[in-house]
Coordinates of C-alpha atoms and ligand atoms in Angstrom, one line a residue:
M5 CA 25.3 -55.4 68.0
S6 CA 27.9 -57.2 70.2
K7 CA 28.1 -56.3 73.8
P8 CA 30.9 -54.2 75.4
I9 CA 33.7 -56.5 76.4
I10 CA 34.8 -56.6 80.1
L11 CA 38.2 -58.5 80.9
T12 CA 39.9 -58.9 84.5
G13 CA 42.3 -61.3 86.3
D14 CA 43.9 -62.1 89.4
R15 CA 47.7 -63.3 90.2
P16 CA 47.3 -66.7 91.8
T17 CA 49.7 -66.3 94.6
G18 CA 47.2 -67.7 97.4
K19 CA 43.8 -68.0 98.2
L20 CA 41.4 -65.0 97.7
H21 CA 40.2 -63.0 100.8
I22 CA 37.4 -61.1 101.7
G23 CA 39.2 -58.1 100.8
H24 CA 39.3 -59.5 97.1
Y25 CA 35.5 -60.3 97.4
V26 CA 34.3 -56.7 98.5
G27 CA 36.9 -55.0 96.3
S28 CA 36.2 -56.9 93.1
L29 CA 34.6 -60.2 93.2
R30 CA 31.2 -59.3 94.4
N31 CA 31.2 -56.7 91.7
R32 CA 31.9 -59.1 88.9
V33 CA 29.1 -61.4 89.9
L34 CA 26.8 -58.4 89.8
L35 CA 28.2 -57.4 86.4
Q36 CA 27.7 -61.1 85.2
N37 CA 24.3 -61.1 86.2
E38 CA 23.2 -58.1 84.7
G39 CA 24.2 -59.8 81.4
K40 CA 25.1 -56.5 79.5
H41 CA 28.8 -57.7 78.8
D42 CA 31.0 -60.4 77.3
M43 CA 33.1 -61.1 80.4
F44 CA 36.6 -62.9 80.6
I45 CA 38.1 -63.5 83.8
F46 CA 41.3 -65.1 84.2
I47 CA 44.1 -66.3 86.4
A48 CA 47.2 -64.6 85.7
D49 CA 49.9 -67.2 86.4
Q50 CA 52.4 -66.1 84.1
Q51 CA 52.3 -63.0 86.0
A52 CA 52.6 -64.7 89.3
L53 CA 55.5 -66.3 88.1
T54 CA 57.5 -63.2 87.3
D55 CA 58.2 -62.9 91.0
N56 CA 57.7 -66.6 92.0
A57 CA 60.0 -68.3 89.4
K58 CA 61.6 -70.3 92.0
N59 CA 58.4 -71.4 93.5
P60 CA 56.0 -72.7 90.6
E61 CA 54.2 -74.8 93.1
K62 CA 52.8 -72.2 95.0
V63 CA 51.4 -70.8 92.0
R64 CA 50.2 -74.0 90.5
Q65 CA 48.4 -74.5 94.0
S66 CA 46.8 -71.3 93.9
V67 CA 45.3 -71.6 90.4
G68 CA 43.1 -74.3 91.7
E69 CA 42.3 -72.3 95.0
V70 CA 41.5 -69.1 93.0
A71 CA 39.1 -71.0 90.6
L72 CA 37.3 -72.5 93.5
D73 CA 37.0 -68.8 95.0
Y74 CA 35.6 -67.7 91.7
L75 CA 33.1 -70.3 91.4
A76 CA 32.3 -70.3 95.0
A77 CA 31.5 -66.5 94.9
G78 CA 29.1 -66.9 92.1
L79 CA 30.9 -66.5 88.9
D80 CA 29.2 -69.0 86.4
P81 CA 31.3 -70.5 83.7
E82 CA 28.1 -70.6 81.4
Q83 CA 27.9 -66.8 81.7
V84 CA 31.7 -65.8 81.8
T85 CA 34.7 -67.1 80.1
L86 CA 37.2 -68.3 83.0
F87 CA 40.8 -69.4 81.8
I88 CA 44.3 -69.5 82.7
Q89 CA 46.8 -67.1 81.1
S90 CA 49.5 -69.5 80.5
Q91 CA 47.3 -71.7 78.6
I92 CA 47.2 -69.2 75.7
P93 CA 50.5 -68.8 74.1
E94 CA 49.4 -66.3 71.9
L95 CA 49.4 -63.9 74.6
A96 CA 53.1 -64.3 74.8
E97 CA 53.4 -63.8 71.2
L98 CA 51.7 -60.4 71.4
T99 CA 53.7 -59.5 74.3
M100 CA 56.8 -59.9 72.0
Y101 CA 55.7 -57.5 69.6
Y102 CA 54.3 -54.9 72.1
M103 CA 57.7 -54.9 73.8
N104 CA 59.2 -53.0 70.9
L105 CA 57.0 -50.0 71.5
V106 CA 57.8 -49.4 75.0
S107 CA 61.1 -47.9 76.2
L108 CA 62.9 -49.3 79.2
A109 CA 62.6 -45.9 80.9
R110 CA 59.0 -46.0 80.5
L111 CA 58.8 -49.4 82.5
E112 CA 60.9 -48.0 85.1
R113 CA 58.7 -45.1 85.6
N114 CA 55.5 -47.2 86.4
P115 CA 54.6 -46.3 90.0
T116 CA 53.1 -49.8 90.8
V117 CA 55.9 -51.6 89.6
K118 CA 58.3 -49.0 91.5
T119 CA 56.7 -49.8 94.6
E120 CA 56.6 -53.7 94.1
I121 CA 60.3 -53.7 93.2
A122 CA 61.0 -51.9 96.5
Q123 CA 58.6 -54.1 98.6
K124 CA 60.1 -57.3 97.1
G125 CA 63.6 -56.5 97.9
F126 CA 64.8 -57.6 94.4
G127 CA 68.2 -55.5 94.9
E128 CA 70.2 -55.6 92.0
S129 CA 68.4 -58.6 90.6
I130 CA 65.0 -57.4 89.2
P131 CA 63.8 -60.2 87.0
A132 CA 63.4 -59.0 83.6
G133 CA 60.0 -60.5 83.4
F134 CA 58.9 -58.5 86.3
L135 CA 59.8 -55.3 84.7
V136 CA 57.9 -56.2 81.5
Y137 CA 54.9 -57.6 83.1
P138 CA 52.9 -54.5 82.4
I139 CA 53.4 -55.1 78.8
S140 CA 52.1 -58.6 79.1
Q141 CA 49.3 -57.2 80.9
A142 CA 48.4 -54.8 77.9
A143 CA 48.5 -58.1 75.7
D144 CA 46.0 -59.5 78.3
I145 CA 43.6 -56.7 77.9
T146 CA 44.0 -55.8 74.1
A147 CA 43.9 -59.6 73.0
F148 CA 40.3 -59.5 73.9
K149 CA 39.6 -55.9 72.7
A150 CA 38.4 -55.2 76.2
N151 CA 36.4 -52.1 76.5
F152 CA 36.4 -52.2 80.3
V153 CA 38.8 -53.4 82.8
P154 CA 37.5 -53.5 86.3
V155 CA 40.7 -53.5 88.7
G156 CA 42.1 -51.8 91.9
N157 CA 43.5 -48.5 91.8
D158 CA 47.0 -49.8 92.1
Q159 CA 46.4 -50.8 88.5
K160 CA 45.7 -47.4 87.2
P161 CA 49.4 -47.2 85.7
M162 CA 48.8 -50.6 83.8
I163 CA 45.6 -49.2 82.0
E164 CA 47.5 -46.1 81.1
Q165 CA 50.5 -48.0 79.9
T166 CA 48.0 -50.4 78.0
R167 CA 46.2 -47.3 76.3
E168 CA 49.7 -46.0 75.3
I169 CA 50.5 -49.1 73.6
V170 CA 47.2 -49.1 71.9
R171 CA 47.8 -45.9 70.4
S172 CA 51.4 -46.4 69.5
F173 CA 50.6 -49.8 67.8
N174 CA 47.7 -48.3 65.8
H175 CA 49.6 -45.2 64.9
T176 CA 52.9 -47.2 64.0
Y177 CA 51.2 -49.9 61.8
Q178 CA 48.4 -47.5 60.4
A179 CA 45.9 -49.9 61.6
D180 CA 42.7 -49.6 63.6
V181 CA 43.2 -53.3 65.3
L182 CA 43.7 -52.7 68.9
V183 CA 41.0 -51.0 71.3
E184 CA 41.8 -48.4 74.1
P185 CA 40.1 -49.8 77.2
E186 CA 38.9 -48.0 80.2
G187 CA 39.7 -48.9 83.8
I188 CA 36.5 -49.5 86.2
F189 CA 37.9 -48.4 89.5
P190 CA 36.2 -48.9 93.1
E191 CA 33.8 -46.2 93.8
N192 CA 33.4 -46.9 97.2
E193 CA 36.9 -46.1 99.2
A194 CA 35.7 -48.4 102.2
A195 CA 35.5 -51.4 100.0
G196 CA 38.1 -50.5 97.4
R197 CA 41.0 -51.5 99.8
L198 CA 39.8 -53.4 103.0
P199 CA 42.0 -53.1 105.8
G200 CA 43.6 -56.3 107.7
L201 CA 42.1 -57.3 110.8
D202 CA 45.0 -55.7 112.8
G203 CA 44.2 -52.2 111.3
N204 CA 47.2 -52.4 108.7
A205 CA 46.0 -50.6 105.6
K206 CA 46.5 -54.0 103.4
M207 CA 44.9 -57.2 103.9
S208 CA 47.5 -59.5 102.7
K209 CA 48.7 -63.1 103.6
S210 CA 52.3 -62.2 104.4
L211 CA 50.8 -60.1 107.2
G212 CA 48.5 -62.8 108.4
N213 CA 45.6 -60.3 109.0
G214 CA 43.2 -61.6 106.4
I215 CA 40.0 -63.7 106.5
Y216 CA 39.7 -65.9 103.5
L217 CA 36.7 -67.2 101.6
A218 CA 37.9 -70.7 102.3
D219 CA 38.0 -70.0 106.1
D220 CA 35.5 -72.1 108.1
F221 CA 33.3 -70.7 111.0
D222 CA 35.5 -71.4 113.8
T223 CA 38.4 -69.7 112.0
V224 CA 36.4 -66.6 111.0
Q225 CA 35.1 -66.5 114.8
K226 CA 38.6 -66.5 116.2
K227 CA 39.8 -64.0 113.6
V228 CA 36.7 -61.5 114.4
M229 CA 37.3 -61.8 118.0
S230 CA 41.3 -60.9 117.5
M231 CA 40.3 -57.7 115.5
Y232 CA 41.6 -54.4 116.1
T233 CA 39.4 -52.1 117.9
D234 CA 39.8 -49.0 119.8
P235 CA 42.9 -49.6 122.3
D236 CA 41.8 -47.1 124.5
H237 CA 38.4 -48.6 125.1
I238 CA 39.2 -50.5 128.1
R239 CA 36.1 -51.0 130.2
V240 CA 32.8 -51.6 128.7
E241 CA 31.2 -48.2 130.1
D242 CA 34.3 -46.2 128.5
P243 CA 33.5 -44.1 125.5
G244 CA 35.0 -45.8 122.3
K245 CA 36.1 -44.6 119.0
I246 CA 34.8 -45.8 115.6
E247 CA 37.4 -44.2 113.4
G248 CA 39.9 -46.8 112.8
N249 CA 38.0 -49.3 114.7
M250 CA 37.9 -52.4 112.3
V251 CA 34.8 -53.8 113.6
F252 CA 32.8 -50.7 112.6
H253 CA 34.8 -50.2 109.4
Y254 CA 33.8 -53.9 108.3
L255 CA 30.3 -53.3 109.3
D256 CA 30.3 -50.4 106.9
V257 CA 31.6 -52.4 104.1
F258 CA 29.2 -55.5 104.6
G259 CA 26.4 -54.2 106.3
R260 CA 23.2 -54.4 104.1
E261 CA 20.3 -51.9 103.8
E262 CA 18.2 -53.6 106.4
D263 CA 21.4 -53.4 108.9
Q264 CA 22.1 -49.7 108.8
A265 CA 19.7 -48.7 111.6
T266 CA 21.4 -51.2 113.8
I267 CA 24.7 -50.4 112.9
A268 CA 23.8 -46.4 113.3
E269 CA 22.5 -47.2 116.8
M270 CA 25.7 -49.5 117.7
K271 CA 27.9 -46.6 116.7
E272 CA 26.1 -44.2 118.7
H273 CA 26.0 -46.7 121.8
Y274 CA 29.7 -47.5 121.5
Q275 CA 30.6 -43.7 121.4
R276 CA 28.6 -43.0 124.4
G277 CA 30.0 -46.0 126.4
G278 CA 28.4 -49.1 127.5
L279 CA 28.7 -51.2 124.5
G280 CA 31.6 -53.8 124.9
D281 CA 33.7 -55.0 122.0
V282 CA 32.7 -58.6 122.2
K283 CA 28.8 -57.4 121.3
T284 CA 29.9 -55.5 118.5
K285 CA 32.1 -58.5 117.3
R286 CA 29.5 -61.1 117.7
Y287 CA 27.3 -58.7 115.5
L288 CA 29.9 -58.5 112.8
L289 CA 30.4 -62.2 112.9
D290 CA 26.7 -62.7 112.1
V291 CA 26.8 -60.1 109.3
L292 CA 30.0 -61.7 107.8
D293 CA 28.9 -65.2 108.2
R294 CA 25.6 -64.6 106.2
E295 CA 27.7 -63.7 103.4
L296 CA 30.4 -66.0 103.7
S297 CA 28.7 -69.2 104.8
P298 CA 26.8 -69.8 101.1
I299 CA 30.3 -69.2 99.6
R300 CA 32.2 -71.7 101.9
E301 CA 29.3 -74.5 101.5
R302 CA 29.7 -74.0 97.7
R303 CA 33.6 -74.1 98.0
L304 CA 33.5 -77.4 99.9
E305 CA 31.1 -78.9 97.5
L306 CA 33.2 -77.7 94.6
A307 CA 36.8 -78.9 95.9
K308 CA 35.3 -82.6 96.0
D309 CA 36.0 -82.7 92.3
M310 CA 39.0 -80.7 91.4
G311 CA 38.9 -82.6 87.9
E312 CA 35.6 -81.0 87.0
V313 CA 37.0 -77.6 88.0
Y314 CA 40.1 -78.0 85.7
N315 CA 37.8 -79.3 83.0
M316 CA 35.9 -75.9 83.4
L317 CA 39.1 -73.9 83.0
A318 CA 40.5 -76.0 80.0
K319 CA 36.9 -75.4 78.2
G320 CA 37.2 -71.7 79.1
S321 CA 40.8 -71.6 78.0
E322 CA 40.1 -73.0 74.8
K323 CA 37.5 -70.6 73.9
A324 CA 39.6 -67.8 75.1
R325 CA 42.3 -69.0 72.9
T326 CA 40.2 -68.7 69.7
V327 CA 39.5 -64.9 70.4
V328 CA 43.2 -64.1 70.9
A329 CA 44.3 -66.0 68.1
K330 CA 41.9 -63.8 65.9
T331 CA 43.4 -60.7 67.1
L332 CA 47.1 -62.0 66.9
D333 CA 46.2 -62.6 63.3
E334 CA 45.3 -59.1 62.9
V335 CA 48.2 -57.5 64.6
K336 CA 50.6 -59.7 62.2
D337 CA 48.5 -58.6 59.3
A338 CA 49.0 -55.1 60.2
M339 CA 52.8 -55.3 60.9
G340 CA 52.9 -57.2 57.5
I341 CA 54.5 -60.3 59.0
N342 CA 51.9 -62.9 58.1
Y343 CA 54.4 -64.2 55.5
F344 CA 52.6 -67.5 54.5
K345 CA 49.1 -66.0 54.0
Ligands
LIG479 N1 48.1 -57.1 87.8 C1 46.6 -57.7 88.2 C2 46.9 -57.9 89.5 O1 48.0 -58.0 90.2 C3 46.5 -59.1 87.4 C4 46.3 -59.0 86.0 C5 47.1 -59.3 85.0 C6 45.1 -58.2 85.3 N2 46.8 -59.0 83.8 C7 45.5 -58.3 83.8 C8 44.2 -57.5 85.6 C9 44.7 -57.9 82.8 C10 43.4 -56.9 84.7 C11 43.8 -57.1 83.3 O2 45.9 -58.3 90.2

């Protein structure tokens, strides 16, 4: 029996931050180490280009950064296939066929795409490639016959659209070629979307409110010391609030089993008054650094030989390509367009 297949990926638009880490990377490493799935993890550079066409250099740089983040966080190319989307032209070919199964109106209804269009301020000039990226994402997923796709909640519409394409394809061509994937969504709301250091609901590069896996200790320290806490907690002896206090929010996300008693006690003390922000921040810094320092050290080591990192990606891409080519062949068989066979 072959193992169930997991596929997921990230857009390379910058380095990965600790929100990515707790929201998905950490879980991918756990899944990898369980060894119960065939895993494909990829860098979605073509998708990143759909709204960065004029800035390919940013995407190119970020491919290397994301690959370093993957490896440093513990993804092991011996156990999972790591690849780059654009190096598999068959994915674009699949996209071409799927486009005919999806209406323009359906694309325009995708709530995540709608939000992004509003945020990105395209105005009247929405790139066609941007509007159709959910179809290309369906190609990514179905090309590997993925059973499970671990992603953030914002990706629910993409999974739904993929399932529709699968049903439409199999029905239209009377074939049993494509597999309907299931999304795996973060169960833990706190980790599902880690807020920024400033309390903003989203940690993002453009808001400048994130901690990156690549940040050195001094940078992390500076960032932790600047975190948003309780603005009314002015003197140490004042009672403080823990709701909306990012230090306690992060402790809930990063604290391990053995930290729980200390965290509970600190929360109690803080609310009663007498516990200063600097102390809570120092403790958080310890907790964070315990998790981040091994990742940071591995990342520094790996970054010394980018040639090796790209070799690994090339090997993964080659392996992934054989899988995709097989699915594409089945797709063309089902459509009856393998003329020379
Ligand atoms: N849309 C995803 C994101 O923004 C990236 C992605 C592209 C993806 N193709 C995928 C995720 C296929 C899972 C499966 O992060």
